[in-house]
Structure formats: structure tokens, C-alpha cells
Amino acid sequence: PELPPQYAELANKIAAIQAEARKYEDIAGVIWQTGKPLVTAVRNLFAAMQFQAEAKEGANYDVEVTVETGRRLLLVVAGHREGIQRKSPQIGQVVHVLQEDAGTNDRVVLVANTFCEMPVSSRPDAVTPDGLRLIQGVGANFIATPTLLGLWKYSLTDLASAKKSIHRLHAQDGGIYR
């Protein structure tokens, strides 16, 4: 027997809801992914906040976000089981991006998902004080992925204010963004 037409309509609604849920899950990966999946999740998060965001495979940095014409965030994305320390290779990568890629209107940001196997509520600081001093000293910024996820969640209710937060991240002249 043939199902009523309402079934097809219901099946389409379910498929649309599942697709939307997958988008949310892809973005939420910023708090548990590492490697390429983490880079993709960070790019997707910025795109969901209506920024032009592009993964830069083969570049010195992982994601380029256009904040506004002529102003970019150059993101070095790191996922680790421990915090970022002064000897972490990503700090050297940040310096390299500053030397090779960043222009006067760019801000280099280390985006880190640290202690990624722990629940967010029980994670220690994502960067050690001496690691942060180096990042801040070269004029780069640091943001932990739970903070980034919080900005995206905020954008779901107040996109304009959340985007202003990203502009503040760009304007900040070195240090941790909370």
C-alpha cells in the first residue's frame, strides 16, 4: 500500500533537520577534534558566523578569515592532549607566519583545542604563562576553542554582537582572548 503524501513531507523535514544537526556537530568539533577535522571545524565556525573563511592547505597557517576588506585573521590551528607551552612548535609557526605572510592589517591567532580528551569544564588553562608571554610578545593572539565555540553560540542569538567580538579579536594587539 502507498503511504499518504504527508509521509514524503515528513521525510523531507526529517532530512532537513538531520542536515542542520550535522552542521552544528561539525562546528562543535572545535572542542574535541585535532588535525584536519579541527581545521575544518574552525573554518566552518567562522563561515557560520558569516565571515569569509578558507582553509589554506600547504600554507604556513591553517585558516584565513576575512574580517572586513583588507583585514584578515591568519589562524594557526592546534589540537593537543596538553597545553601550549613556550617550546610548542605552534609558537614557532606563529612567528613564521608573522615573518612570511602577515601584512600590517593582519592579525595572527593561535587557535588551540588543548586537553581535547577532557570535558571542557575540567580542562586546565590552554596555554602556559611562559607560552602566552611569547605569543603576546610577538603581537599575536591566542584563543582556546571553547571560547571560540561560545562566540559561535552567541552568534545564534546576536550575530552582530558576536561579529563585533571577532573584530575585537582582530584589534587586540597580542595576548589571550577570553
CSV table of N, CA and C in Angstrom, one decimal:
chain,number,residue,atom,x,y,z
A,1,PRO,N,0.8,-1.2,0.0
A,1,PRO,CA,0.0,0.0,0.0
A,1,PRO,C,0.9,1.3,0.0
A,2,GLU,N,0.4,2.2,-0.7
A,2,GLU,CA,1.1,3.5,-0.8
A,2,GLU,C,0.9,4.4,0.4
A,3,LEU,N,1.9,5.0,0.9
A,3,LEU,CA,1.8,5.9,2.0
A,3,LEU,C,1.2,7.2,1.6
A,4,PRO,N,0.5,7.9,2.6
A,4,PRO,CA,-0.1,9.2,2.2
A,4,PRO,C,0.9,10.2,1.9
A,5,PRO,N,0.6,11.3,1.2
A,5,PRO,CA,1.5,12.3,0.8
A,5,PRO,C,2.2,13.0,2.0
A,6,GLN,N,1.5,13.0,3.1
A,6,GLN,CA,2.1,13.6,4.3
A,6,GLN,C,3.5,13.0,4.7
A,7,TYR,N,3.6,11.7,4.4
A,7,TYR,CA,4.8,10.9,4.7
A,7,TYR,C,6.0,11.5,4.0
A,8,ALA,N,5.9,11.8,2.7
A,8,ALA,CA,7.0,12.4,1.9
A,8,ALA,C,7.4,13.7,2.5
A,9,GLU,N,6.4,14.5,2.9
A,9,GLU,CA,6.6,15.8,3.5
A,9,GLU,C,7.4,15.7,4.8
A,10,LEU,N,6.9,14.7,5.6
A,10,LEU,CA,7.6,14.4,6.9
A,10,LEU,C,9.0,14.0,6.7
A,11,ALA,N,9.3,13.1,5.8
A,11,ALA,CA,10.6,12.6,5.5
A,11,ALA,C,11.5,13.7,5.0
A,12,ASN,N,11.0,14.6,4.2
A,12,ASN,CA,11.8,15.8,3.8
A,12,ASN,C,12.2,16.7,5.0
A,13,LYS,N,11.2,16.9,5.9
A,13,LYS,CA,11.5,17.7,7.1
A,13,LYS,C,12.6,17.0,8.0
A,14,ILE,N,12.5,15.7,8.1
A,14,ILE,CA,13.4,15.0,8.9
A,14,ILE,C,14.8,15.1,8.3
A,15,ALA,N,14.9,14.9,7.0
A,15,ALA,CA,16.2,15.0,6.3
A,15,ALA,C,16.8,16.4,6.5
A,16,ALA,N,16.0,17.5,6.4
A,16,ALA,CA,16.5,18.8,6.6
A,16,ALA,C,17.0,19.1,8.0
A,17,ILE,N,16.2,18.5,9.0
A,17,ILE,CA,16.7,18.7,10.4
A,17,ILE,C,18.0,17.9,10.7
A,18,GLN,N,18.1,16.7,10.1
A,18,GLN,CA,19.3,16.0,10.2
A,18,GLN,C,20.5,16.7,9.6
A,19,ALA,N,20.3,17.3,8.5
A,19,ALA,CA,21.4,18.1,7.8
A,19,ALA,C,21.8,19.3,8.7
A,20,GLU,N,20.8,20.0,9.3
A,20,GLU,CA,21.1,21.1,10.2
A,20,GLU,C,21.9,20.6,11.4
A,21,ALA,N,21.5,19.5,12.0
A,21,ALA,CA,22.2,18.9,13.1
A,21,ALA,C,23.6,18.6,12.8
A,22,ARG,N,23.8,18.0,11.6
A,22,ARG,CA,25.2,17.7,11.2
A,22,ARG,C,26.1,19.0,11.1
A,23,LYS,N,25.5,20.1,10.6
A,23,LYS,CA,26.3,21.4,10.6
A,23,LYS,C,26.7,21.8,12.0
A,24,TYR,N,25.8,21.7,13.0
A,24,TYR,CA,26.1,22.0,14.4
A,24,TYR,C,27.1,21.1,14.9
A,25,GLU,N,27.0,19.8,14.6
A,25,GLU,CA,28.0,18.8,15.1
A,25,GLU,C,29.4,19.1,14.5
A,26,ASP,N,29.4,19.5,13.2
A,26,ASP,CA,30.7,19.8,12.6
A,26,ASP,C,31.4,21.0,13.2
A,27,ILE,N,30.6,22.0,13.6
A,27,ILE,CA,31.2,23.1,14.3
A,27,ILE,C,31.6,22.8,15.7
A,28,ALA,N,30.8,22.0,16.4
A,28,ALA,CA,31.1,21.6,17.8
A,28,ALA,C,32.4,20.8,17.8
A,29,GLY,N,32.9,20.2,16.7
A,29,GLY,CA,34.1,19.5,16.6
A,29,GLY,C,35.3,20.4,17.1
A,30,VAL,N,35.1,21.7,17.2
A,30,VAL,CA,36.3,22.5,17.6
A,30,VAL,C,36.7,22.2,19.0
A,31,ILE,N,35.8,21.5,19.8
A,31,ILE,CA,36.2,21.2,21.2
A,31,ILE,C,36.7,19.8,21.4
A,32,TRP,N,36.7,19.0,20.3
A,32,TRP,CA,37.1,17.6,20.5
A,32,TRP,C,38.0,17.1,19.4
A,33,GLN,N,38.1,17.8,18.3
A,33,GLN,CA,38.8,17.3,17.1
A,33,GLN,C,40.3,17.8,17.2
A,34,THR,N,41.1,17.1,16.4
A,34,THR,CA,42.5,17.6,16.2
A,34,THR,C,42.8,17.4,14.7
A,35,GLY,N,43.9,17.9,14.2
A,35,GLY,CA,44.3,17.8,12.8
A,35,GLY,C,43.4,18.4,11.8
A,36,LYS,N,43.3,17.8,10.6
A,36,LYS,CA,42.4,18.4,9.6
A,36,LYS,C,41.0,18.6,10.0
A,37,PRO,N,40.4,17.6,10.7
A,37,PRO,CA,39.0,17.8,11.1
A,37,PRO,C,38.8,19.1,12.0
A,38,LEU,N,39.8,19.4,12.9
A,38,LEU,CA,39.8,20.6,13.7
A,38,LEU,C,39.9,21.8,12.8
A,39,VAL,N,40.8,21.8,11.8
A,39,VAL,CA,40.9,22.9,10.9
A,39,VAL,C,39.6,23.2,10.2
A,40,THR,N,38.9,22.1,9.7
A,40,THR,CA,37.7,22.2,9.0
A,40,THR,C,36.6,22.7,10.0
A,41,ALA,N,36.6,22.3,11.2
A,41,ALA,CA,35.6,22.8,12.2
A,41,ALA,C,35.8,24.3,12.4
A,42,VAL,N,37.0,24.7,12.6
A,42,VAL,CA,37.3,26.1,12.8
A,42,VAL,C,36.8,27.0,11.6
A,43,ARG,N,37.1,26.5,10.4
A,43,ARG,CA,36.7,27.2,9.2
A,43,ARG,C,35.2,27.2,9.1
A,44,ASN,N,34.5,26.1,9.4
A,44,ASN,CA,33.1,26.1,9.4
A,44,ASN,C,32.4,27.0,10.4
A,45,LEU,N,33.1,27.1,11.6
A,45,LEU,CA,32.6,28.0,12.6
A,45,LEU,C,32.6,29.5,12.1
A,46,PHE,N,33.7,29.9,11.6
A,46,PHE,CA,33.8,31.3,11.1
A,46,PHE,C,32.8,31.5,9.9
A,47,ALA,N,32.7,30.5,9.0
A,47,ALA,CA,31.7,30.6,7.9
A,47,ALA,C,30.3,30.7,8.4
A,48,ALA,N,30.0,30.0,9.5
A,48,ALA,CA,28.6,30.0,10.1
A,48,ALA,C,28.3,31.4,10.7
A,49,MET,N,29.4,32.1,11.1
A,49,MET,CA,29.2,33.5,11.6
A,49,MET,C,29.3,34.5,10.5
A,50,GLN,N,29.2,34.0,9.2
A,50,GLN,CA,29.1,34.9,8.0
A,50,GLN,C,30.4,35.6,7.7
A,51,PHE,N,31.5,35.0,8.1
A,51,PHE,CA,32.8,35.5,7.6
A,51,PHE,C,33.3,34.7,6.5
A,52,GLN,N,34.0,35.3,5.6
A,52,GLN,CA,34.7,34.6,4.5
A,52,GLN,C,35.9,33.8,5.2
A,53,ALA,N,35.8,32.5,5.1
A,53,ALA,CA,36.8,31.7,5.8
A,53,ALA,C,37.3,30.6,4.8
A,54,GLU,N,38.6,30.4,4.8
A,54,GLU,CA,39.1,29.5,3.8
A,54,GLU,C,40.3,28.7,4.5
A,55,ALA,N,40.2,27.4,4.4
A,55,ALA,CA,41.3,26.5,4.8
A,55,ALA,C,42.5,26.7,3.8
A,56,LYS,N,43.7,26.8,4.3
A,56,LYS,CA,44.8,27.1,3.5
A,56,LYS,C,45.8,26.0,3.5
A,57,GLU,N,45.5,24.9,2.9
A,57,GLU,CA,46.4,23.7,2.9
A,57,GLU,C,47.7,24.1,2.2
A,58,GLY,N,48.8,23.7,2.8
A,58,GLY,CA,50.1,24.0,2.2
A,58,GLY,C,50.7,25.3,2.6
A,59,ALA,N,49.9,26.2,3.2
A,59,ALA,CA,50.4,27.5,3.7
A,59,ALA,C,51.0,27.4,5.0
A,60,ASN,N,51.6,28.5,5.5
A,60,ASN,CA,52.2,28.5,6.8
A,60,ASN,C,51.1,28.5,7.9
A,61,TYR,N,49.9,28.9,7.6
A,61,TYR,CA,48.8,29.0,8.6
A,61,TYR,C,47.7,28.1,8.0
A,62,ASP,N,46.7,27.8,8.9
A,62,ASP,CA,45.7,26.8,8.5
A,62,ASP,C,44.4,27.4,8.0
A,63,VAL,N,44.0,28.6,8.5
A,63,VAL,CA,42.7,29.2,8.0
A,63,VAL,C,42.9,30.7,7.9
A,64,GLU,N,42.3,31.2,6.8
A,64,GLU,CA,42.3,32.7,6.6
A,64,GLU,C,40.9,33.1,6.7
A,65,VAL,N,40.7,34.1,7.6
A,65,VAL,CA,39.4,34.7,7.8
A,65,VAL,C,39.4,36.2,7.4
A,66,THR,N,38.6,36.6,6.5
A,66,THR,CA,38.5,38.0,6.1
A,66,THR,C,37.5,38.6,7.1
A,67,VAL,N,38.0,39.5,7.9
A,67,VAL,CA,37.2,40.2,8.9
A,67,VAL,C,36.4,41.3,8.2
A,68,GLU,N,37.1,42.0,7.4
A,68,GLU,CA,36.5,43.0,6.5
A,68,GLU,C,37.5,43.3,5.4
A,69,THR,N,37.1,44.0,4.4
A,69,THR,CA,38.0,44.3,3.3
A,69,THR,C,39.4,44.7,3.8
A,70,GLY,N,40.4,44.0,3.4
A,70,GLY,CA,41.8,44.4,3.8
A,70,GLY,C,42.2,44.0,5.2
A,71,ARG,N,41.4,43.3,6.0
A,71,ARG,CA,41.7,42.9,7.3
A,71,ARG,C,41.4,41.4,7.5
A,72,ARG,N,42.5,40.7,7.8
A,72,ARG,CA,42.4,39.2,7.9
A,72,ARG,C,42.9,38.7,9.3
A,73,LEU,N,42.3,37.6,9.7
A,73,LEU,CA,42.9,36.8,10.7
A,73,LEU,C,43.6,35.6,10.0
A,74,LEU,N,44.8,35.4,10.4
A,74,LEU,CA,45.6,34.2,9.9
A,74,LEU,C,45.7,33.3,11.1
A,75,LEU,N,45.0,32.2,11.0
A,75,LEU,CA,44.8,31.2,12.1
A,75,LEU,C,45.8,30.1,12.0
A,76,VAL,N,46.5,29.9,13.1
A,76,VAL,CA,47.3,28.6,13.2
A,76,VAL,C,46.5,27.8,14.2
A,77,VAL,N,46.0,26.6,13.7
A,77,VAL,CA,45.1,25.8,14.5
A,77,VAL,C,45.9,24.6,15.1
A,78,ALA,N,45.7,24.4,16.4
A,78,ALA,CA,46.4,23.3,17.0
A,78,ALA,C,45.4,22.5,17.9
A,79,GLY,N,45.6,21.2,17.9
A,79,GLY,CA,44.8,20.3,18.8
A,79,GLY,C,45.8,19.4,19.5
A,80,HIS,N,45.7,19.4,20.9
A,80,HIS,CA,46.7,18.7,21.7
A,80,HIS,C,46.0,18.1,22.9
A,81,ARG,N,46.7,17.1,23.4
A,81,ARG,CA,46.3,16.5,24.7
A,81,ARG,C,46.8,17.3,25.9
A,82,GLU,N,47.7,18.2,25.6
A,82,GLU,CA,48.2,19.1,26.7
A,82,GLU,C,48.2,20.5,26.3
A,83,GLY,N,48.6,21.4,27.2
A,83,GLY,CA,48.5,22.8,26.9
A,83,GLY,C,49.7,23.3,26.0
A,84,ILE,N,49.5,24.5,25.4
A,84,ILE,CA,50.5,25.1,24.6
A,84,ILE,C,51.6,25.7,25.6
A,85,GLN,N,52.8,25.3,25.3
A,85,GLN,CA,54.0,25.8,26.1
A,85,GLN,C,54.9,26.6,25.3
A,86,ARG,N,55.9,27.2,25.9
A,86,ARG,CA,56.8,28.1,25.2
A,86,ARG,C,57.6,27.3,24.2
A,87,LYS,N,57.8,26.0,24.4
A,87,LYS,CA,58.5,25.2,23.4
A,87,LYS,C,57.6,24.5,22.4
A,88,SER,N,56.3,24.8,22.4
A,88,SER,CA,55.4,24.1,21.5
A,88,SER,C,55.7,24.6,20.1
A,89,PRO,N,55.8,23.7,19.1
A,89,PRO,CA,56.1,24.1,17.7
A,89,PRO,C,55.2,25.1,17.1
A,90,GLN,N,53.9,25.2,17.6
A,90,GLN,CA,53.0,26.2,17.1
A,90,GLN,C,53.4,27.6,17.3
A,91,ILE,N,54.1,27.9,18.4
A,91,ILE,CA,54.6,29.2,18.7
A,91,ILE,C,55.6,29.6,17.6
A,92,GLY,N,56.5,28.7,17.2
A,92,GLY,CA,57.4,28.9,16.1
A,92,GLY,C,56.7,29.2,14.8
A,93,GLN,N,55.6,28.4,14.6
A,93,GLN,CA,54.8,28.6,13.4
A,93,GLN,C,54.2,30.0,13.4
A,94,VAL,N,53.7,30.4,14.5
A,94,VAL,CA,53.1,31.8,14.6
A,94,VAL,C,54.1,32.8,14.2
A,95,VAL,N,55.4,32.7,14.7
A,95,VAL,CA,56.4,33.6,14.3
A,95,VAL,C,56.7,33.6,12.8
A,96,HIS,N,56.7,32.4,12.3
A,96,HIS,CA,57.0,32.2,10.9
A,96,HIS,C,55.9,32.9,10.0
A,97,VAL,N,54.6,32.7,10.4
A,97,VAL,CA,53.5,33.4,9.7
A,97,VAL,C,53.7,34.9,9.8
A,98,LEU,N,54.1,35.4,11.0
A,98,LEU,CA,54.3,36.8,11.1
A,98,LEU,C,55.4,37.3,10.2
A,99,GLN,N,56.5,36.5,10.0
A,99,GLN,CA,57.6,36.9,9.2
A,99,GLN,C,57.2,36.8,7.7
A,100,GLU,N,56.5,35.7,7.3
A,100,GLU,CA,56.4,35.4,5.9
A,100,GLU,C,55.0,35.8,5.3
A,101,ASP,N,54.0,35.9,6.1
A,101,ASP,CA,52.6,36.0,5.5
A,101,ASP,C,51.8,37.2,5.9
A,102,ALA,N,52.0,37.7,7.2
A,102,ALA,CA,51.1,38.7,7.7
A,102,ALA,C,51.5,40.1,7.2
A,103,GLY,N,50.5,40.8,6.8
A,103,GLY,CA,50.6,42.2,6.4
A,103,GLY,C,50.3,43.1,7.6
A,104,THR,N,50.3,44.4,7.4
A,104,THR,CA,50.1,45.3,8.5
A,104,THR,C,48.7,45.3,9.0
A,105,ASN,N,47.7,44.8,8.2
A,105,ASN,CA,46.3,44.8,8.6
A,105,ASN,C,45.9,43.4,9.0
A,106,ASP,N,46.8,42.5,9.2
A,106,ASP,CA,46.5,41.1,9.5
A,106,ASP,C,46.8,40.9,11.0
A,107,ARG,N,46.1,39.9,11.6
A,107,ARG,CA,46.3,39.5,13.0
A,107,ARG,C,46.5,38.0,12.9
A,108,VAL,N,47.7,37.5,13.5
A,108,VAL,CA,47.9,36.1,13.6
A,108,VAL,C,47.4,35.6,14.9
A,109,VAL,N,46.6,34.5,14.8
A,109,VAL,CA,46.0,34.0,16.0
A,109,VAL,C,46.3,32.5,16.1
A,110,LEU,N,46.7,32.1,17.3
A,110,LEU,CA,46.9,30.7,17.6
A,110,LEU,C,45.5,30.2,18.2
A,111,VAL,N,44.9,29.3,17.5
A,111,VAL,CA,43.6,28.8,17.9
A,111,VAL,C,43.9,27.3,18.4
A,112,ALA,N,43.6,27.1,19.7
A,112,ALA,CA,44.1,25.8,20.3
A,112,ALA,C,42.9,25.0,21.0
A,113,ASN,N,42.8,23.8,20.6
A,113,ASN,CA,42.0,22.9,21.3
A,113,ASN,C,42.9,22.0,22.1
A,114,THR,N,43.1,22.4,23.4
A,114,THR,CA,44.1,21.6,24.2
A,114,THR,C,43.3,20.8,25.2
A,115,PHE,N,44.0,19.8,25.7
A,115,PHE,CA,43.3,18.8,26.6
A,115,PHE,C,42.0,18.3,26.0
A,116,CYS,N,42.1,18.0,24.7
A,116,CYS,CA,40.9,17.7,23.9
A,116,CYS,C,40.2,16.4,24.3
A,117,GLU,N,40.8,15.6,25.1
A,117,GLU,CA,40.2,14.3,25.6
A,117,GLU,C,39.5,14.5,26.9
A,118,MET,N,39.5,15.7,27.5
A,118,MET,CA,38.9,16.0,28.8
A,118,MET,C,37.6,16.8,28.5
A,119,PRO,N,36.6,16.7,29.4
A,119,PRO,CA,35.4,17.6,29.3
A,119,PRO,C,35.9,19.0,29.4
A,120,VAL,N,35.2,19.9,28.7
A,120,VAL,CA,35.6,21.3,28.7
A,120,VAL,C,35.6,21.9,30.1
A,121,SER,N,34.7,21.5,30.9
A,121,SER,CA,34.6,22.1,32.3
A,121,SER,C,35.7,21.8,33.2
A,122,SER,N,36.5,20.7,32.9
A,122,SER,CA,37.6,20.3,33.7
A,122,SER,C,38.9,20.5,33.1
A,123,ARG,N,39.0,21.2,32.0
A,123,ARG,CA,40.3,21.5,31.3
A,123,ARG,C,41.0,22.5,32.0
A,124,PRO,N,42.4,22.3,32.2
A,124,PRO,CA,43.2,23.4,32.8
A,124,PRO,C,43.4,24.5,31.7
A,125,ASP,N,44.2,25.5,32.1
A,125,ASP,CA,44.5,26.6,31.1
A,125,ASP,C,45.1,26.0,29.8
A,126,ALA,N,44.6,26.6,28.7
A,126,ALA,CA,45.0,26.1,27.4
A,126,ALA,C,46.5,26.4,27.0
A,127,VAL,N,47.0,27.5,27.7
A,127,VAL,CA,48.4,27.9,27.4
A,127,VAL,C,49.1,28.3,28.7
A,128,THR,N,50.3,27.9,28.8
A,128,THR,CA,51.1,28.2,30.0
A,128,THR,C,51.5,29.7,30.0
A,129,PRO,N,51.7,30.3,31.2
A,129,PRO,CA,52.1,31.7,31.2
A,129,PRO,C,53.3,32.0,30.4
A,130,ASP,N,54.3,31.1,30.3
A,130,ASP,CA,55.5,31.5,29.5
A,130,ASP,C,55.2,31.3,28.0
A,131,GLY,N,54.3,30.4,27.7
A,131,GLY,CA,53.9,30.3,26.3
A,131,GLY,C,53.1,31.5,25.8
A,132,LEU,N,52.2,32.0,26.7
A,132,LEU,CA,51.4,33.2,26.4
A,132,LEU,C,52.3,34.4,26.3
A,133,ARG,N,53.4,34.5,27.2
A,133,ARG,CA,54.3,35.7,27.1
A,133,ARG,C,54.9,35.7,25.7
A,134,LEU,N,55.3,34.6,25.2
A,134,LEU,CA,55.9,34.6,23.8
A,134,LEU,C,55.0,35.0,22.8
A,135,ILE,N,53.8,34.5,22.8
A,135,ILE,CA,52.7,34.8,21.9
A,135,ILE,C,52.4,36.3,21.9
A,136,GLN,N,52.2,36.8,23.1
A,136,GLN,CA,51.9,38.2,23.3
A,136,GLN,C,53.1,39.1,22.9
A,137,GLY,N,54.3,38.6,23.2
A,137,GLY,CA,55.5,39.4,22.9
A,137,GLY,C,55.7,39.6,21.4
A,138,VAL,N,55.2,38.7,20.5
A,138,VAL,CA,55.3,38.9,19.1
A,138,VAL,C,54.1,39.6,18.5
A,139,GLY,N,53.1,39.9,19.3
A,139,GLY,CA,51.9,40.6,18.8
A,139,GLY,C,50.9,39.7,18.3
A,140,ALA,N,51.0,38.4,18.6
A,140,ALA,CA,49.9,37.5,18.1
A,140,ALA,C,48.9,37.3,19.2
A,141,ASN,N,47.8,36.7,18.9
A,141,ASN,CA,46.7,36.5,19.8
A,141,ASN,C,46.5,35.0,20.0
A,142,PHE,N,45.9,34.6,21.1
A,142,PHE,CA,45.6,33.2,21.4
A,142,PHE,C,44.2,33.1,21.8
A,143,ILE,N,43.5,32.1,21.3
A,143,ILE,CA,42.1,31.8,21.7
A,143,ILE,C,41.9,30.3,21.8
A,144,ALA,N,41.3,29.9,22.9
A,144,ALA,CA,41.0,28.5,23.1
A,144,ALA,C,39.7,28.2,22.4
A,145,THR,N,39.6,27.0,21.8
A,145,THR,CA,38.4,26.6,21.1
A,145,THR,C,37.1,26.7,21.9
A,146,PRO,N,37.1,26.4,23.2
A,146,PRO,CA,35.8,26.5,23.9
A,146,PRO,C,35.3,28.0,23.9
A,147,THR,N,36.3,28.9,23.9
A,147,THR,CA,35.9,30.4,23.8
A,147,THR,C,35.3,30.7,22.4
A,148,LEU,N,36.0,30.1,21.4
A,148,LEU,CA,35.5,30.3,20.0
A,148,LEU,C,34.1,29.7,19.9
A,149,LEU,N,33.9,28.5,20.4
A,149,LEU,CA,32.6,27.9,20.3
A,149,LEU,C,31.5,28.8,21.0
A,150,GLY,N,31.9,29.4,22.2
A,150,GLY,CA,31.0,30.2,22.9
A,150,GLY,C,30.6,31.4,22.0
A,151,LEU,N,31.5,32.0,21.2
A,151,LEU,CA,31.2,33.1,20.4
A,151,LEU,C,30.3,32.7,19.3
A,152,TRP,N,30.5,31.5,18.7
A,152,TRP,CA,29.6,31.0,17.7
A,152,TRP,C,28.2,30.8,18.3
A,153,LYS,N,28.1,30.2,19.5
A,153,LYS,CA,26.8,30.0,20.1
A,153,LYS,C,26.1,31.4,20.3
A,154,TYR,N,26.9,32.4,20.7
A,154,TYR,CA,26.3,33.7,20.9
A,154,TYR,C,25.8,34.3,19.6
A,155,SER,N,26.5,33.9,18.5
A,155,SER,CA,26.0,34.4,17.2
A,155,SER,C,24.7,33.9,16.8
A,156,LEU,N,24.2,32.8,17.4
A,156,LEU,CA,22.9,32.2,17.0
A,156,LEU,C,21.8,33.1,17.5
A,157,THR,N,22.1,33.9,18.6
A,157,THR,CA,21.1,34.8,19.1
A,157,THR,C,21.3,36.3,18.8
A,158,ASP,N,22.6,36.6,18.6
A,158,ASP,CA,23.0,38.0,18.4
A,158,ASP,C,24.2,38.0,17.5
A,159,LEU,N,24.0,37.8,16.2
A,159,LEU,CA,25.1,37.8,15.2
A,159,LEU,C,25.9,39.0,15.2
A,160,ALA,N,25.3,40.2,15.2
A,160,ALA,CA,26.0,41.4,15.1
A,160,ALA,C,27.0,41.6,16.3
A,161,SER,N,26.6,41.3,17.5
A,161,SER,CA,27.5,41.4,18.7
A,161,SER,C,28.6,40.4,18.6
A,162,ALA,N,28.3,39.2,18.2
A,162,ALA,CA,29.3,38.1,18.1
A,162,ALA,C,30.3,38.5,17.1
A,163,LYS,N,29.9,39.1,16.0
A,163,LYS,CA,30.9,39.5,14.9
A,163,LYS,C,31.7,40.7,15.5
A,164,LYS,N,31.2,41.5,16.3
A,164,LYS,CA,32.0,42.6,16.9
A,164,LYS,C,33.1,42.0,17.8
A,165,SER,N,32.8,40.8,18.5
A,165,SER,CA,33.8,40.1,19.3
A,165,SER,C,34.9,39.7,18.4
A,166,ILE,N,34.6,39.2,17.2
A,166,ILE,CA,35.7,38.8,16.3
A,166,ILE,C,36.5,40.0,15.8
A,167,HIS,N,35.8,41.1,15.6
A,167,HIS,CA,36.6,42.3,15.3
A,167,HIS,C,37.5,42.7,16.4
A,168,ARG,N,37.0,42.5,17.7
A,168,ARG,CA,37.9,42.8,18.8
A,168,ARG,C,39.1,41.9,18.9
A,169,LEU,N,38.9,40.6,18.5
A,169,LEU,CA,40.0,39.6,18.4
A,169,LEU,C,41.0,40.1,17.4
A,170,HIS,N,40.6,40.7,16.3
A,170,HIS,CA,41.5,41.2,15.3
A,170,HIS,C,42.2,42.4,15.8
A,171,ALA,N,41.5,43.3,16.6
A,171,ALA,CA,42.1,44.6,17.0
A,171,ALA,C,43.0,44.4,18.2
A,172,GLN,N,42.9,43.3,19.0
A,172,GLN,CA,43.7,43.0,20.1
A,172,GLN,C,45.2,42.9,19.7
A,173,ASP,N,46.1,43.6,20.3
A,173,ASP,CA,47.5,43.6,19.9
A,173,ASP,C,48.3,42.7,20.8
A,174,GLY,N,48.0,41.4,20.7
A,174,GLY,CA,48.8,40.4,21.4
A,174,GLY,C,48.2,40.0,22.7
A,175,GLY,N,48.1,38.7,22.9
A,175,GLY,CA,47.6,38.2,24.2
A,175,GLY,C,46.5,37.1,24.0
A,176,ILE,N,45.9,36.8,25.1
A,176,ILE,CA,44.8,35.8,25.1
A,176,ILE,C,43.5,36.5,25.0
A,177,TYR,N,42.6,35.9,24.2
A,177,TYR,CA,41.3,36.4,24.0
A,177,TYR,C,40.3,35.6,24.9
A,178,ARG,N,39.6,36.2,25.8
A,178,ARG,CA,38.7,35.4,26.6
A,178,ARG,C,37.3,35.8,26.4
